[in-house]
PDB file of C-alpha atoms and ligand atoms in Angstrom:
ATOM      1  CA  MET A  28      -9.855  68.059  -5.971  1.00  0.00           C
ATOM      2  CA  ALA A  29     -10.546  70.596  -8.756  1.00  0.00           C
ATOM      3  CA  GLN A  30      -8.959  70.138 -12.136  1.00  0.00           C
ATOM      4  CA  GLY A  31      -5.501  71.693 -12.372  1.00  0.00           C
ATOM      5  CA  GLU A  32      -4.867  71.540  -8.631  1.00  0.00           C
ATOM      6  CA  PHE A  33      -1.963  69.538  -7.248  1.00  0.00           C
ATOM      7  CA  ASP A  34      -2.192  67.180  -4.313  1.00  0.00           C
ATOM      8  CA  THR A  35       0.467  68.543  -1.970  1.00  0.00           C
ATOM      9  CA  ARG A  36      -0.289  66.145   0.896  1.00  0.00           C
ATOM     10  CA  PRO A  37       2.796  64.183   1.995  1.00  0.00           C
ATOM     11  CA  ARG A  38       2.847  60.711   0.489  1.00  0.00           C
ATOM     12  CA  PRO A  39       4.068  57.703   2.454  1.00  0.00           C
ATOM     13  CA  ASN A  40       7.668  57.010   1.507  1.00  0.00           C
ATOM     14  CA  LYS A  41       7.958  53.387   0.467  1.00  0.00           C
ATOM     15  CA  LEU A  42      11.598  53.430   1.517  1.00  0.00           C
ATOM     16  CA  SER A  43      11.028  54.864   5.018  1.00  0.00           C
ATOM     17  CA  PRO A  44      12.745  52.782   7.725  1.00  0.00           C
ATOM     18  CA  PRO A  45      10.667  50.535   9.999  1.00  0.00           C
ATOM     19  CA  PRO A  46       9.513  52.242  13.222  1.00  0.00           C
ATOM     20  CA  GLU A  47      11.892  52.119  16.181  1.00  0.00           C
ATOM     21  CA  PRO A  48      11.039  49.287  18.582  1.00  0.00           C
ATOM     22  CA  THR A  49       9.370  50.407  21.800  1.00  0.00           C
ATOM     23  CA  VAL A  50      11.107  49.576  25.065  1.00  0.00           C
ATOM     24  CA  THR A  51       9.671  48.797  28.501  1.00  0.00           C
ATOM     25  CA  VAL A  52      12.028  48.972  31.473  1.00  0.00           C
ATOM     26  CA  VAL A  53      10.843  46.729  34.329  1.00  0.00           C
ATOM     27  CA  ILE A  54      12.233  47.652  37.754  1.00  0.00           C
ATOM     28  CA  PRO A  55      11.601  45.354  40.739  1.00  0.00           C
ATOM     29  CA  ALA A  56      11.892  47.403  43.911  1.00  0.00           C
ATOM     30  CA  LYS A  57      11.636  46.473  47.551  1.00  0.00           C
ATOM     31  CA  ASN A  58      12.325  49.332  49.950  1.00  0.00           C
ATOM     32  CA  GLU A  59      14.529  51.275  47.534  1.00  0.00           C
ATOM     33  CA  ALA A  60      13.194  54.822  48.154  1.00  0.00           C
ATOM     34  CA  GLN A  61      16.674  56.163  48.893  1.00  0.00           C
ATOM     35  CA  ASN A  62      18.169  54.589  45.779  1.00  0.00           C
ATOM     36  CA  LEU A  63      15.519  55.597  43.241  1.00  0.00           C
ATOM     37  CA  PRO A  64      16.777  59.185  42.717  1.00  0.00           C
ATOM     38  CA  HIS A  65      20.149  57.777  41.588  1.00  0.00           C
ATOM     39  CA  VAL A  66      18.534  55.214  39.297  1.00  0.00           C
ATOM     40  CA  PHE A  67      15.892  57.455  37.745  1.00  0.00           C
ATOM     41  CA  ALA A  68      18.378  60.257  37.098  1.00  0.00           C
ATOM     42  CA  GLY A  69      19.870  58.022  34.416  1.00  0.00           C
ATOM     43  CA  ILE A  70      16.641  56.966  32.692  1.00  0.00           C
ATOM     44  CA  PRO A  71      15.347  59.158  29.881  1.00  0.00           C
ATOM     45  CA  ALA A  72      11.629  58.625  30.602  1.00  0.00           C
ATOM     46  CA  VAL A  73      10.536  59.919  27.218  1.00  0.00           C
ATOM     47  CA  ALA A  74      12.448  57.127  25.525  1.00  0.00           C
ATOM     48  CA  TYR A  75      10.983  54.219  27.446  1.00  0.00           C
ATOM     49  CA  GLU A  76       7.887  52.941  29.183  1.00  0.00           C
ATOM     50  CA  VAL A  77       9.041  52.510  32.793  1.00  0.00           C
ATOM     51  CA  SER A  78       7.313  50.095  35.192  1.00  0.00           C
ATOM     52  CA  LEU A  79       8.221  49.717  38.833  1.00  0.00           C
ATOM     53  CA  VAL A  80       7.048  46.537  40.540  1.00  0.00           C
ATOM     54  CA  ASP A  81       6.691  47.214  44.222  1.00  0.00           C
ATOM     55  CA  GLY A  82       7.585  44.421  46.643  1.00  0.00           C
ATOM     56  CA  TYR A  83       5.208  45.483  49.440  1.00  0.00           C
ATOM     57  CA  SER A  84       7.712  48.204  50.352  1.00  0.00           C
ATOM     58  CA  THR A  85       7.354  49.672  53.814  1.00  0.00           C
ATOM     59  CA  ASP A  86       9.306  52.799  52.918  1.00  0.00           C
ATOM     60  CA  ASP A  87       8.365  55.535  50.410  1.00  0.00           C
ATOM     61  CA  THR A  88       9.395  53.592  47.307  1.00  0.00           C
ATOM     62  CA  VAL A  89       6.109  54.150  45.453  1.00  0.00           C
ATOM     63  CA  LYS A  90       5.738  57.786  46.495  1.00  0.00           C
ATOM     64  CA  VAL A  91       9.305  58.637  45.518  1.00  0.00           C
ATOM     65  CA  ALA A  92       8.963  56.804  42.188  1.00  0.00           C
ATOM     66  CA  LYS A  93       5.804  58.756  41.300  1.00  0.00           C
ATOM     67  CA  SER A  94       7.301  62.065  42.308  1.00  0.00           C
ATOM     68  CA  LEU A  95      10.455  61.469  40.271  1.00  0.00           C
ATOM     69  CA  MET A  96       8.630  60.129  37.224  1.00  0.00           C
ATOM     70  CA  PRO A  97       4.911  61.051  37.109  1.00  0.00           C
ATOM     71  CA  ASP A  98       4.309  58.857  34.034  1.00  0.00           C
ATOM     72  CA  ILE A  99       5.694  55.725  35.649  1.00  0.00           C
ATOM     73  CA  THR A 100       3.517  52.595  35.797  1.00  0.00           C
ATOM     74  CA  ILE A 101       3.382  51.167  39.312  1.00  0.00           C
ATOM     75  CA  ILE A 102       2.571  47.478  39.522  1.00  0.00           C
ATOM     76  CA  GLY A 103       1.879  45.402  42.625  1.00  0.00           C
ATOM     77  CA  GLN A 104       3.188  41.874  42.843  1.00  0.00           C
ATOM     78  CA  THR A 105       1.062  38.792  43.440  1.00  0.00           C
ATOM     79  CA  ARG A 106       3.361  36.691  45.614  1.00  0.00           C
ATOM     80  CA  LYS A 107       6.784  37.080  47.244  1.00  0.00           C
ATOM     81  CA  GLY A 108      10.216  37.560  45.682  1.00  0.00           C
ATOM     82  CA  LYS A 109      12.100  39.297  42.888  1.00  0.00           C
ATOM     83  CA  GLY A 110      11.138  36.615  40.377  1.00  0.00           C
ATOM     84  CA  ASN A 111       7.439  37.128  41.009  1.00  0.00           C
ATOM     85  CA  ALA A 112       7.961  40.895  40.702  1.00  0.00           C
ATOM     86  CA  LEU A 113       9.560  40.423  37.291  1.00  0.00           C
ATOM     87  CA  ALA A 114       6.778  38.043  36.199  1.00  0.00           C
ATOM     88  CA  CYS A 115       4.178  40.682  37.085  1.00  0.00           C
ATOM     89  CA  GLY A 116       6.176  43.431  35.365  1.00  0.00           C
ATOM     90  CA  PHE A 117       6.654  41.378  32.195  1.00  0.00           C
ATOM     91  CA  ALA A 118       2.938  40.518  32.039  1.00  0.00           C
ATOM     92  CA  ALA A 119       2.025  44.215  32.077  1.00  0.00           C
ATOM     93  CA  ALA A 120       4.785  45.419  29.722  1.00  0.00           C
ATOM     94  CA  SER A 121       3.748  46.696  26.310  1.00  0.00           C
ATOM     95  CA  GLY A 122       7.148  47.313  24.695  1.00  0.00           C
ATOM     96  CA  ASP A 123       8.611  45.362  21.785  1.00  0.00           C
ATOM     97  CA  PHE A 124      11.722  44.975  23.929  1.00  0.00           C
ATOM     98  CA  ILE A 125      11.733  44.419  27.688  1.00  0.00           C
ATOM     99  CA  VAL A 126      14.711  45.461  29.839  1.00  0.00           C
ATOM    100  CA  MET A 127      15.229  44.261  33.428  1.00  0.00           C
ATOM    101  CA  LEU A 128      16.802  46.925  35.660  1.00  0.00           C
ATOM    102  CA  ASP A 129      17.476  46.855  39.424  1.00  0.00           C
ATOM    103  CA  ALA A 130      16.319  49.671  41.700  1.00  0.00           C
ATOM    104  CA  ASP A 131      19.342  49.777  43.996  1.00  0.00           C
ATOM    105  CA  GLY A 132      21.637  51.717  41.679  1.00  0.00           C
ATOM    106  CA  SER A 133      23.811  48.719  40.797  1.00  0.00           C
ATOM    107  CA  THR A 134      22.666  48.398  37.180  1.00  0.00           C
ATOM    108  CA  ASP A 135      23.444  51.495  35.138  1.00  0.00           C
ATOM    109  CA  PRO A 136      20.570  52.787  32.956  1.00  0.00           C
ATOM    110  CA  ALA A 137      23.207  54.323  30.657  1.00  0.00           C
ATOM    111  CA  GLU A 138      23.876  50.763  29.467  1.00  0.00           C
ATOM    112  CA  ILE A 139      20.275  50.246  28.265  1.00  0.00           C
ATOM    113  CA  PRO A 140      21.107  51.264  24.654  1.00  0.00           C
ATOM    114  CA  ARG A 141      23.785  48.563  24.626  1.00  0.00           C
ATOM    115  CA  PHE A 142      21.116  45.929  25.354  1.00  0.00           C
ATOM    116  CA  VAL A 143      18.629  47.467  22.927  1.00  0.00           C
ATOM    117  CA  ASN A 144      21.245  47.532  20.156  1.00  0.00           C
ATOM    118  CA  ALA A 145      22.001  43.838  20.667  1.00  0.00           C
ATOM    119  CA  LEU A 146      18.295  43.058  20.181  1.00  0.00           C
ATOM    120  CA  LYS A 147      18.050  45.367  17.182  1.00  0.00           C
ATOM    121  CA  GLU A 148      20.986  43.541  15.649  1.00  0.00           C
ATOM    122  CA  GLY A 149      19.033  40.299  15.812  1.00  0.00           C
ATOM    123  CA  ALA A 150      19.482  38.751  19.245  1.00  0.00           C
ATOM    124  CA  ASP A 151      16.369  37.397  20.956  1.00  0.00           C
ATOM    125  CA  PHE A 152      17.959  37.683  24.368  1.00  0.00           C
ATOM    126  CA  ALA A 153      20.615  40.236  25.394  1.00  0.00           C
ATOM    127  CA  LYS A 154      22.318  38.833  28.446  1.00  0.00           C
ATOM    128  CA  GLY A 155      24.324  41.164  30.667  1.00  0.00           C
ATOM    129  CA  SER A 156      27.655  39.837  31.857  1.00  0.00           C
ATOM    130  CA  ARG A 157      30.039  41.169  34.487  1.00  0.00           C
ATOM    131  CA  PHE A 158      32.716  38.696  33.452  1.00  0.00           C
ATOM    132  CA  MET A 159      33.781  39.541  29.934  1.00  0.00           C
ATOM    133  CA  PRO A 160      36.057  42.154  28.414  1.00  0.00           C
ATOM    134  CA  GLY A 161      34.778  45.671  29.107  1.00  0.00           C
ATOM    135  CA  ALA A 162      32.699  44.500  32.087  1.00  0.00           C
ATOM    136  CA  GLY A 163      33.105  44.223  35.858  1.00  0.00           C
ATOM    137  CA  SER A 164      31.555  44.559  39.291  1.00  0.00           C
ATOM    138  CA  SER A 165      32.235  46.523  42.431  1.00  0.00           C
ATOM    139  CA  ASP A 166      29.225  44.912  44.119  1.00  0.00           C
ATOM    140  CA  ILE A 167      29.697  41.137  44.006  1.00  0.00           C
ATOM    141  CA  SER A 168      31.300  39.397  46.998  1.00  0.00           C
ATOM    142  CA  ARG A 169      33.966  36.675  46.615  1.00  0.00           C
ATOM    143  CA  LEU A 170      31.551  34.047  47.902  1.00  0.00           C
ATOM    144  CA  ARG A 171      28.846  35.039  45.433  1.00  0.00           C
ATOM    145  CA  GLN A 172      31.348  35.216  42.600  1.00  0.00           C
ATOM    146  CA  MET A 173      32.535  31.673  43.368  1.00  0.00           C
ATOM    147  CA  GLY A 174      28.987  30.328  43.626  1.00  0.00           C
ATOM    148  CA  ASN A 175      27.998  32.066  40.403  1.00  0.00           C
ATOM    149  CA  TYR A 176      31.062  30.626  38.645  1.00  0.00           C
ATOM    150  CA  LEU A 177      30.222  27.056  39.694  1.00  0.00           C
ATOM    151  CA  LEU A 178      26.503  27.326  38.908  1.00  0.00           C
ATOM    152  CA  ASN A 179      27.372  28.936  35.568  1.00  0.00           C
ATOM    153  CA  LYS A 180      29.682  25.999  34.761  1.00  0.00           C
ATOM    154  CA  ILE A 181      26.961  23.478  35.607  1.00  0.00           C
ATOM    155  CA  VAL A 182      24.478  25.192  33.290  1.00  0.00           C
ATOM    156  CA  ASN A 183      27.020  25.427  30.471  1.00  0.00           C
ATOM    157  CA  VAL A 184      27.829  21.721  30.752  1.00  0.00           C
ATOM    158  CA  LEU A 185      24.202  20.583  31.041  1.00  0.00           C
ATOM    159  CA  TYR A 186      22.724  22.855  28.393  1.00  0.00           C
ATOM    160  CA  GLY A 187      25.655  23.373  26.024  1.00  0.00           C
ATOM    161  CA  THR A 188      25.548  27.113  26.646  1.00  0.00           C
ATOM    162  CA  ARG A 189      28.393  29.631  26.736  1.00  0.00           C
ATOM    163  CA  TYR A 190      27.105  31.926  29.438  1.00  0.00           C
ATOM    164  CA  THR A 191      29.757  33.837  31.359  1.00  0.00           C
ATOM    165  CA  ASP A 192      27.498  35.213  34.115  1.00  0.00           C
ATOM    166  CA  LEU A 193      24.512  33.066  35.046  1.00  0.00           C
ATOM    167  CA  CYS A 194      23.156  34.957  38.050  1.00  0.00           C
ATOM    168  CA  TYR A 195      23.056  38.534  36.795  1.00  0.00           C
ATOM    169  CA  GLY A 196      19.834  40.508  36.736  1.00  0.00           C
ATOM    170  CA  TYR A 197      20.597  42.940  33.897  1.00  0.00           C
ATOM    171  CA  ASN A 198      19.104  41.427  30.750  1.00  0.00           C
ATOM    172  CA  ALA A 199      16.772  42.364  27.910  1.00  0.00           C
ATOM    173  CA  PHE A 200      14.684  40.384  25.448  1.00  0.00           C
ATOM    174  CA  ARG A 201      12.161  40.586  22.656  1.00  0.00           C
ATOM    175  CA  ARG A 202       8.636  40.438  24.024  1.00  0.00           C
ATOM    176  CA  ASP A 203       7.851  37.281  22.039  1.00  0.00           C
ATOM    177  CA  CYS A 204      10.363  35.474  24.289  1.00  0.00           C
ATOM    178  CA  LEU A 205       7.737  35.723  27.034  1.00  0.00           C
ATOM    179  CA  SER A 206       6.079  32.513  25.838  1.00  0.00           C
ATOM    180  CA  VAL A 207       9.399  30.692  26.253  1.00  0.00           C
ATOM    181  CA  ILE A 208      10.271  32.333  29.571  1.00  0.00           C
ATOM    182  CA  SER A 209       6.776  31.367  30.699  1.00  0.00           C
ATOM    183  CA  LEU A 210       6.676  32.827  34.206  1.00  0.00           C
ATOM    184  CA  ASP A 211       3.480  32.584  36.231  1.00  0.00           C
ATOM    185  CA  ALA A 212       2.364  36.133  37.089  1.00  0.00           C
ATOM    186  CA  GLY A 213      -0.452  34.872  39.345  1.00  0.00           C
ATOM    187  CA  ASP A 214      -3.716  36.610  40.121  1.00  0.00           C
ATOM    188  CA  CYS A 215      -3.429  40.401  40.498  1.00  0.00           C
ATOM    189  CA  ASP A 216      -6.842  40.566  42.180  1.00  0.00           C
ATOM    190  CA  ASN A 217      -5.814  38.133  44.897  1.00  0.00           C
ATOM    191  CA  PRO A 218      -2.233  38.884  45.914  1.00  0.00           C
ATOM    192  CA  ASP A 219      -0.708  36.676  48.586  1.00  0.00           C
ATOM    193  CA  SER A 220       2.427  38.237  50.043  1.00  0.00           C
ATOM    194  CA  ASN A 221       3.262  35.004  51.855  1.00  0.00           C
ATOM    195  CA  SER A 222       3.330  32.524  49.000  1.00  0.00           C
ATOM    196  CA  MET A 223       6.299  31.802  46.752  1.00  0.00           C
ATOM    197  CA  LEU A 224       6.533  29.431  43.782  1.00  0.00           C
ATOM    198  CA  TRP A 225       9.674  28.166  42.031  1.00  0.00           C
ATOM    199  CA  GLY A 226      10.907  31.012  39.895  1.00  0.00           C
ATOM    200  CA  ASP A 227       9.587  33.646  42.301  1.00  0.00           C
ATOM    201  CA  GLY A 228      12.949  34.145  44.039  1.00  0.00           C
ATOM    202  CA  PHE A 229      16.427  35.126  42.907  1.00  0.00           C
ATOM    203  CA  GLU A 230      16.575  31.902  40.869  1.00  0.00           C
ATOM    204  CA  VAL A 231      14.490  33.711  38.252  1.00  0.00           C
ATOM    205  CA  GLU A 232      17.505  34.744  36.152  1.00  0.00           C
ATOM    206  CA  THR A 233      18.716  31.154  35.978  1.00  0.00           C
ATOM    207  CA  LEU A 234      15.225  29.975  35.034  1.00  0.00           C
ATOM    208  CA  ILE A 235      15.084  32.520  32.224  1.00  0.00           C
ATOM    209  CA  ASN A 236      18.604  31.734  30.971  1.00  0.00           C
ATOM    210  CA  VAL A 237      17.962  27.994  30.919  1.00  0.00           C
ATOM    211  CA  ARG A 238      14.594  28.307  29.158  1.00  0.00           C
ATOM    212  CA  ILE A 239      16.064  30.650  26.546  1.00  0.00           C
ATOM    213  CA  ALA A 240      18.862  28.143  25.915  1.00  0.00           C
ATOM    214  CA  LYS A 241      16.490  25.159  25.732  1.00  0.00           C
ATOM    215  CA  ALA A 242      14.344  26.953  23.174  1.00  0.00           C
ATOM    216  CA  GLY A 243      17.381  27.529  20.944  1.00  0.00           C
ATOM    217  CA  LEU A 244      17.027  31.294  20.845  1.00  0.00           C
ATOM    218  CA  ARG A 245      19.740  33.678  19.790  1.00  0.00           C
ATOM    219  CA  VAL A 246      21.727  35.032  22.746  1.00  0.00           C
ATOM    220  CA  ALA A 247      24.099  37.999  22.712  1.00  0.00           C
ATOM    221  CA  GLU A 248      26.174  38.587  25.808  1.00  0.00           C
ATOM    222  CA  VAL A 249      26.564  42.263  26.614  1.00  0.00           C
ATOM    223  CA  PRO A 250      29.332  43.636  28.876  1.00  0.00           C
ATOM    224  CA  SER A 251      28.009  45.378  31.941  1.00  0.00           C
ATOM    225  CA  PHE A 252      29.554  47.039  34.971  1.00  0.00           C
ATOM    226  CA  GLU A 253      27.692  46.344  38.201  1.00  0.00           C
ATOM    227  CA  ARG A 254      28.034  49.218  40.629  1.00  0.00           C
ATOM    228  CA  THR A 255      27.813  49.026  44.397  1.00  0.00           C
ATOM    229  CA  ARG A 256      24.277  49.337  45.752  1.00  0.00           C
ATOM    230  CA  HIS A 257      23.929  52.956  47.006  1.00  0.00           C
ATOM    231  CA  PHE A 258      21.909  52.432  50.209  1.00  0.00           C
ATOM    232  CA  GLY A 259      20.610  49.436  52.131  1.00  0.00           C
ATOM    233  CA  ALA A 260      21.552  45.777  51.938  1.00  0.00           C
ATOM    234  CA  SER A 261      21.047  42.997  49.404  1.00  0.00           C
ATOM    235  CA  ASN A 262      17.955  40.825  49.840  1.00  0.00           C
ATOM    236  CA  LEU A 263      19.857  37.804  48.524  1.00  0.00           C
ATOM    237  CA  ASN A 264      21.228  35.026  50.716  1.00  0.00           C
ATOM    238  CA  ALA A 265      24.186  33.341  49.016  1.00  0.00           C
ATOM    239  CA  PHE A 266      23.441  29.914  50.525  1.00  0.00           C
ATOM    240  CA  SER A 267      19.660  29.577  50.457  1.00  0.00           C
ATOM    241  CA  ASP A 268      19.311  31.371  47.120  1.00  0.00           C
ATOM    242  CA  GLY A 269      22.264  29.401  45.711  1.00  0.00           C
ATOM    243  CA  ILE A 270      20.418  26.212  46.578  1.00  0.00           C
ATOM    244  CA  ARG A 271      17.261  27.534  44.909  1.00  0.00           C
ATOM    245  CA  VAL A 272      19.338  28.169  41.766  1.00  0.00           C
ATOM    246  CA  LEU A 273      20.743  24.626  41.900  1.00  0.00           C
ATOM    247  CA  ARG A 274      17.267  23.132  42.359  1.00  0.00           C
ATOM    248  CA  THR A 275      16.013  25.210  39.451  1.00  0.00           C
ATOM    249  CA  ILE A 276      18.766  23.908  37.169  1.00  0.00           C
ATOM    250  CA  HIS A 277      17.827  20.359  38.169  1.00  0.00           C
ATOM    251  CA  ALA A 278      14.070  20.900  37.850  1.00  0.00           C
ATOM    252  CA  GLU A 279      14.417  22.411  34.368  1.00  0.00           C
ATOM    253  CA  ARG A 280      16.614  19.482  33.325  1.00  0.00           C
ATOM    254  CA  VAL A 281      14.005  16.989  34.527  1.00  0.00           C
ATOM    255  CA  ARG A 282      11.230  18.838  32.739  1.00  0.00           C
ATOM    256  CA  GLY A 283      13.083  18.395  29.452  1.00  0.00           C
ATOM    257  CA  SER A 284      12.478  20.552  26.440  1.00  0.00           C
ATOM    258  CA  ARG A 285       9.632  22.961  26.748  1.00  0.00           C
ATOM    259  CA  ALA A 286       6.981  22.668  24.092  1.00  0.00           C
ATOM    260  CA  SER A 287       6.267  26.344  23.647  1.00  0.00           C
ATOM    261  CA  SER A 288       8.357  28.588  21.453  1.00  0.00           C
ATOM    262  CA  PRO A 289       7.844  32.168  20.316  1.00  0.00           C
ATOM    263  CA  PRO A 290       6.145  32.806  17.003  1.00  0.00           C
ATOM    264  CA  THR A 291       9.229  34.348  15.434  1.00  0.00           C
ATOM    265  CA  GLN A 292      11.916  33.358  13.013  1.00  0.00           C
ATOM    266  CA  SER A 293      13.710  32.046  16.088  1.00  0.00           C
ATOM    267  CA  SER A 294      11.288  29.155  16.333  1.00  0.00           C
ATOM    268  CA  ILE A 295      12.445  27.774  13.037  1.00  0.00           C
ATOM    269  CA  ARG A 296      16.086  27.841  14.001  1.00  0.00           C
ATOM    270  CA  ASP A 297      17.837  24.618  14.895  1.00  0.00           C
ATOM    271  CA  ALA A 298      17.702  23.630  18.543  1.00  0.00           C
ATOM    272  CA  GLY A 299      20.547  24.908  20.714  1.00  0.00           C
ATOM    273  CA  ALA A 300      21.095  28.566  21.398  1.00  0.00           C
ATOM    274  CA  THR A 301      23.298  30.503  19.011  1.00  0.00           C
ATOM    275  CA  TRP A 302      25.719  33.001  20.433  1.00  0.00           C
ATOM    276  CA  SER A 303      27.291  36.294  19.786  1.00  0.00           C
ATOM    277  CA  VAL A 304      29.257  38.578  22.022  1.00  0.00           C
ATOM    278  CA  LEU A 305      29.374  42.342  22.216  1.00  0.00           C
ATOM    279  CA  SER A 306      32.828  42.342  23.670  1.00  0.00           C
ATOM    280  CA  THR A 307      33.943  45.914  23.149  1.00  0.00           C
ATOM    281  CA  LEU A 308      32.335  49.167  24.108  1.00  0.00           C
ATOM    282  CA  ALA A 309      33.026  50.392  20.601  1.00  0.00           C
ATOM    283  CA  ASP A 310      30.141  48.191  19.462  1.00  0.00           C
ATOM    284  CA  GLU A 311      27.742  50.683  20.997  1.00  0.00           C
ATOM    285  CA  THR A 312      28.615  53.488  18.731  1.00  0.00           C
ATOM    286  CA  GLY A 313      27.494  51.737  15.561  1.00  0.00           C
TER     287      GLY A 313
HETATM  288  N1  GDP B   6       9.407  43.841  43.935  1.00  0.00           N
HETATM  289  C1  GDP B   6      10.413  43.185  44.525  1.00  0.00           C
HETATM  290  N2  GDP B   6      11.679  43.552  44.279  1.00  0.00           N
HETATM  291  C2  GDP B   6      12.664  42.857  44.892  1.00  0.00           C
HETATM  292  C3  GDP B   6      12.424  41.792  45.787  1.00  0.00           C
HETATM  293  N3  GDP B   6      13.614  41.317  46.214  1.00  0.00           N
HETATM  294  C4  GDP B   6      14.563  42.079  45.636  1.00  0.00           C
HETATM  295  N4  GDP B   6      13.988  43.004  44.842  1.00  0.00           N
HETATM  296  C5  GDP B   6      14.643  44.012  43.999  1.00  0.00           C
HETATM  297  O1  GDP B   6      15.472  43.332  43.081  1.00  0.00           O
HETATM  298  C6  GDP B   6      16.660  44.079  42.853  1.00  0.00           C
HETATM  299  C7  GDP B   6      17.863  43.218  43.199  1.00  0.00           C
HETATM  300  O2  GDP B   6      17.789  42.884  44.571  1.00  0.00           O
HETATM  301  P1  GDP B   6      19.021  42.959  45.576  1.00  0.00           P
HETATM  302  O3  GDP B   6      18.473  42.814  46.949  1.00  0.00           O
HETATM  303  O4  GDP B   6      19.831  44.169  45.288  1.00  0.00           O
HETATM  304  O5  GDP B   6      19.822  41.638  45.220  1.00  0.00           O
HETATM  305  P2  GDP B   6      21.277  41.508  44.602  1.00  0.00           P
HETATM  306  O6  GDP B   6      21.428  42.585  43.573  1.00  0.00           O
HETATM  307  O7  GDP B   6      21.295  40.135  44.032  1.00  0.00           O
HETATM  308  O8  GDP B   6      22.210  41.668  45.754  1.00  0.00           O
HETATM  309  C8  GDP B   6      16.544  45.331  43.693  1.00  0.00           C
HETATM  310  O9  GDP B   6      16.016  46.363  42.908  1.00  0.00           O
HETATM  311  C9  GDP B   6      15.546  44.936  44.783  1.00  0.00           C
HETATM  312  O10 GDP B   6      14.826  46.029  45.320  1.00  0.00           O
HETATM  313  C10 GDP B   6      11.050  41.435  46.028  1.00  0.00           C
HETATM  314  O11 GDP B   6      10.731  40.519  46.775  1.00  0.00           O
HETATM  315  N5  GDP B   6      10.096  42.163  45.367  1.00  0.00           N
HETATM  316 MG1   MG B   7      21.555  44.590  44.126  1.00  0.00          MG
END
């Protein structure tokens, strides 16, 4: 620069806020072509990385997803089940925060900021709940609600947790929780649509909740309203999947404390999850 000239280039502001965390939304989908327009209408694609994990759909799920959201990442799964789909989606996610969203229209994308805010405020795991003030469900049957209540009680007694909704699929977490959640995504080059490991089915949410609790991470429960699935029927069987959940609770108990923990401040916290609750919708506006 010549003498007497001023450097007018913008200087980095030492006080500038840290960059906003990036968010990946992982959507397991099995034959949900008819429901995707309702779901995607509520997702601002520019704000998030969106990944759909296809469960060997025989309808136009993948085609519809691509046409509605050309930037979407489509992922194939390696085995059978919603849990395996989530494992594959998590393994490919690049966001700082990962949000789990269903493809049937029951989980409302408008609630995503609620989950993201809970993580921004310091939670490691933002756990959706249909059974707290400001929450609800028009989708859950009486039988499933009863089963969920009992299984939830068992987990709370065994693990000293304060969950209010064990078997709910709307959750979000910091990506460094992945080492604690520790799901086996399998081999993408050799998918086997017939095989299923523990954790690959609907017991996946319980597995995640129990592992988060055992690792002593910080949990914030977030009120959520579960809407009725728009088209089609649930893939869940209250009895057989309920038994898988029960066996998962037992298996995780037998395995004892997991050795791995995420390389965050959470790992130096005392054992036993700490809790906070976003109990009013007013919390979102902050
Ligand atoms: N990729 C994939 N998605 C699945 C599978 N099973 C269920 N899902 C998806 O997981 C979400 C929840 O499943 P759903 O059948 O609605 O179960 P419910 O909400 O517990 O009644 C939906 O988006 C389904 O399309 C599967 O085997 N593979
Ligand atoms: Mg559903």
